[in-house]
């Protein structure tokens, strides 16, 4: 493998990590519902509720068929976030914490019965908020490290606007979802859509980041030593 092939291989790895997070984020709110319907699970009030949503088919391998899928997705996203190296020290730290938090969401599921496993529900919510807060902060405060290489002023402003909007959505929606969960049944049943919006904002962020980096070819130039990316 020559130097050019190695650079293309490394670049492909980063593109694949971003693509994986885009796909998993975009499909998760849809897949958990469809997989639940396949096993006779009715629409749940929140995405987290699908973890221990019981199936009406007692013959299957598990009475909670969605938890395997849900947990697998969270572990995959968490691994991708941890393995993905940011352009600055702070971006990298935030992504690492977000990755660990995603795994924490899977390992501390939300139980319908309060107190069944001490602190599991609180840890689940805490990890979920941490996950989205870290990605949101990355989107809002760490975009300048790469945007400075976008020469088109209008495109740079557009990317910045998208990053700030998606970042705020990722921070705000989980908090709104928590407040709604303690409201009336009619309000609590809409938590799913708030969670879904936060997850789709996550995908939108990575879509935008992928488009930006493809336009500037910054990763390739960095590997070739053609740009100076000093860690912040």
XYZ file of C-alpha atoms in Angstrom:
232
model
C 0.000 0.000 0.000
C 1.578 3.277 -1.128
C 1.193 6.641 0.568
C -1.756 7.737 -1.593
C -3.625 4.478 -0.997
C -3.009 4.773 2.753
C -4.398 8.314 2.784
C -7.486 7.191 0.868
C -7.913 4.291 3.300
C -7.776 6.594 6.333
C -10.136 9.072 4.677
C -12.546 6.261 3.833
C -12.526 5.165 7.477
C -13.595 8.614 8.679
C -16.246 8.843 5.969
C -17.577 5.432 7.004
C -17.781 6.433 10.667
C -19.771 9.540 9.792
C -22.006 7.625 7.374
C -22.670 4.996 10.037
C -23.783 7.636 12.532
C -25.948 9.340 9.905
C -27.742 6.119 8.971
C -28.188 4.851 12.520
C -29.440 8.220 13.723
C -31.861 8.662 10.843
C -33.303 5.159 11.057
C -33.403 4.481 14.808
C -36.747 6.227 15.561
C -38.325 4.397 12.620
C -36.700 0.989 13.055
C -37.624 0.543 16.726
C -41.282 1.227 15.921
C -41.380 -1.076 12.888
C -39.533 -3.864 14.712
C -41.933 -3.479 17.610
C -44.955 -3.729 15.329
C -43.472 -6.876 13.806
C -43.678 -8.489 17.248
C -47.043 -7.084 18.239
C -45.783 -4.158 20.313
C -48.040 -1.123 20.255
C -46.779 2.426 19.823
C -44.788 3.388 22.917
C -44.772 6.891 24.442
C -40.984 7.209 24.145
C -38.120 5.551 22.298
C -36.546 4.458 25.590
C -39.790 2.648 26.485
C -39.167 0.186 23.646
C -36.242 -1.329 25.564
C -38.586 -3.298 27.820
C -41.708 -3.204 25.668
C -43.211 -6.731 25.956
C -44.241 -8.693 22.883
C -47.639 -10.353 22.635
C -45.885 -13.374 21.112
C -44.599 -15.509 23.983
C -42.989 -18.075 21.664
C -40.162 -15.824 20.462
C -36.645 -15.916 21.885
C -37.262 -12.866 24.080
C -40.360 -11.200 25.464
C -38.550 -7.880 24.869
C -37.469 -8.184 21.202
C -36.610 -4.514 20.600
C -33.997 -4.246 23.360
C -31.419 -6.277 21.388
C -31.753 -3.948 18.403
C -31.883 -0.793 20.519
C -28.895 -1.777 22.636
C -26.880 -2.759 19.562
C -27.526 0.592 17.902
C -26.458 2.489 21.015
C -23.251 0.479 21.352
C -22.472 1.038 17.661
C -23.074 4.796 17.836
C -21.102 5.030 21.073
C -18.163 3.183 19.532
C -18.242 5.367 16.416
C -18.246 8.555 18.492
C -15.364 7.382 20.663
C -13.268 6.213 17.706
C -13.879 9.389 15.703
C -11.093 11.877 16.371
C -12.067 15.527 16.443
C -10.078 18.367 14.907
C -9.355 19.947 18.289
C -8.678 18.611 21.764
C -12.018 19.867 23.067
C -13.953 18.409 20.159
C -12.250 15.074 20.707
C -12.996 15.133 24.438
C -16.652 15.960 23.870
C -17.004 13.170 21.304
C -15.317 10.692 23.658
C -17.669 11.592 26.508
C -20.637 11.383 24.127
C -19.539 7.922 23.007
C -19.258 6.647 26.571
C -22.620 8.226 27.402
C -24.282 6.408 24.476
C -23.017 3.098 25.843
C -24.241 4.177 29.281
C -27.743 4.702 27.860
C -27.714 1.076 26.671
C -26.284 -0.348 29.894
C -28.696 1.570 32.142
C -32.090 0.995 30.512
C -35.334 2.712 31.406
C -37.563 0.437 33.484
C -41.313 0.948 33.534
C -41.345 -0.019 37.211
C -39.677 2.766 39.194
C -36.948 1.561 41.527
C -36.724 -1.918 39.946
C -32.984 -1.452 39.501
C -31.750 1.330 41.816
C -30.747 4.494 39.915
C -30.962 2.822 36.467
C -33.657 5.199 35.239
C -31.783 8.247 36.497
C -28.526 7.040 34.960
C -30.333 6.352 31.683
C -31.705 9.897 31.540
C -28.406 11.394 32.690
C -26.413 9.529 30.047
C -28.914 10.476 27.336
C -28.752 14.169 28.262
C -24.943 14.000 28.403
C -24.787 12.329 24.984
C -26.863 14.980 23.244
C -25.361 17.868 25.218
C -21.825 16.889 24.201
C -22.709 16.592 20.517
C -24.700 19.819 20.745
C -21.748 21.658 22.289
C -19.480 20.214 19.599
C -21.792 21.533 16.887
C -22.084 25.007 18.425
C -18.561 25.687 19.686
C -16.179 23.473 17.694
C -17.231 24.180 14.112
C -14.800 27.081 13.602
C -11.830 24.691 13.480
C -12.970 23.436 10.079
C -15.197 26.275 8.851
C -12.222 28.626 8.589
C -11.187 26.619 5.522
C -14.491 27.203 3.714
C -13.625 30.024 1.312
C -17.184 30.813 0.218
C -18.508 33.300 2.791
C -22.171 32.452 2.142
C -21.572 28.716 2.489
C -19.564 29.281 5.652
C -22.444 31.262 7.139
C -24.918 28.574 6.063
C -22.878 25.794 7.683
C -22.503 27.833 10.880
C -26.252 28.420 11.036
C -27.003 24.717 10.562
C -24.466 23.720 13.215
C -25.906 26.171 15.741
C -29.506 25.128 15.049
C -28.814 21.390 15.206
C -26.667 21.906 18.293
C -29.418 23.785 20.110
C -31.945 21.138 19.083
C -29.760 18.356 20.484
C -29.377 20.190 23.781
C -32.960 21.417 24.139
C -35.073 18.479 22.946
C -33.898 15.915 25.537
C -34.591 18.441 28.299
C -38.033 19.192 26.858
C -38.693 15.452 26.648
C -37.885 15.019 30.338
C -40.294 17.799 31.302
C -43.021 16.360 29.068
C -42.587 12.901 30.595
C -43.817 14.312 33.912
C -46.857 15.969 32.330
C -50.308 14.563 31.629
C -50.684 11.308 29.703
C -51.605 13.233 26.551
C -48.381 15.244 26.791
C -46.198 12.307 27.876
C -47.284 10.298 24.840
C -45.627 12.894 22.608
C -42.181 12.398 24.150
C -41.355 9.972 21.319
C -41.485 12.778 18.746
C -39.286 15.069 20.842
C -36.706 12.302 21.218
C -36.912 11.520 17.504
C -36.349 15.182 16.623
C -33.207 15.245 18.770
C -31.890 12.085 17.113
C -32.639 13.427 13.628
C -30.813 16.648 14.544
C -27.843 14.413 15.404
C -27.974 12.924 11.895
C -28.420 16.352 10.309
C -25.267 17.552 12.062
C -23.174 14.689 10.698
C -24.658 15.069 7.220
C -23.661 18.739 7.203
C -20.207 17.986 8.594
C -19.654 15.348 5.894
C -20.697 17.745 3.120
C -18.482 20.500 4.507
C -15.404 18.283 4.801
C -15.959 16.842 1.335
C -16.154 20.351 -0.103
C -12.953 21.584 1.560
C -11.079 18.235 1.423
C -9.643 19.340 4.756
C -8.997 15.835 6.056
C -6.964 14.943 2.974
C -4.977 18.180 3.134
C -4.312 17.622 6.844
C -2.931 14.140 6.152
C -0.722 15.583 3.428
C 0.548 18.309 5.757
C -0.879 21.056 3.542
C -2.798 22.741 6.368
C -1.836 23.513 9.948
C -4.497 22.284 12.353
C -3.291 23.367 15.757
C -5.200 21.709 18.587
C -7.260 24.124 20.617
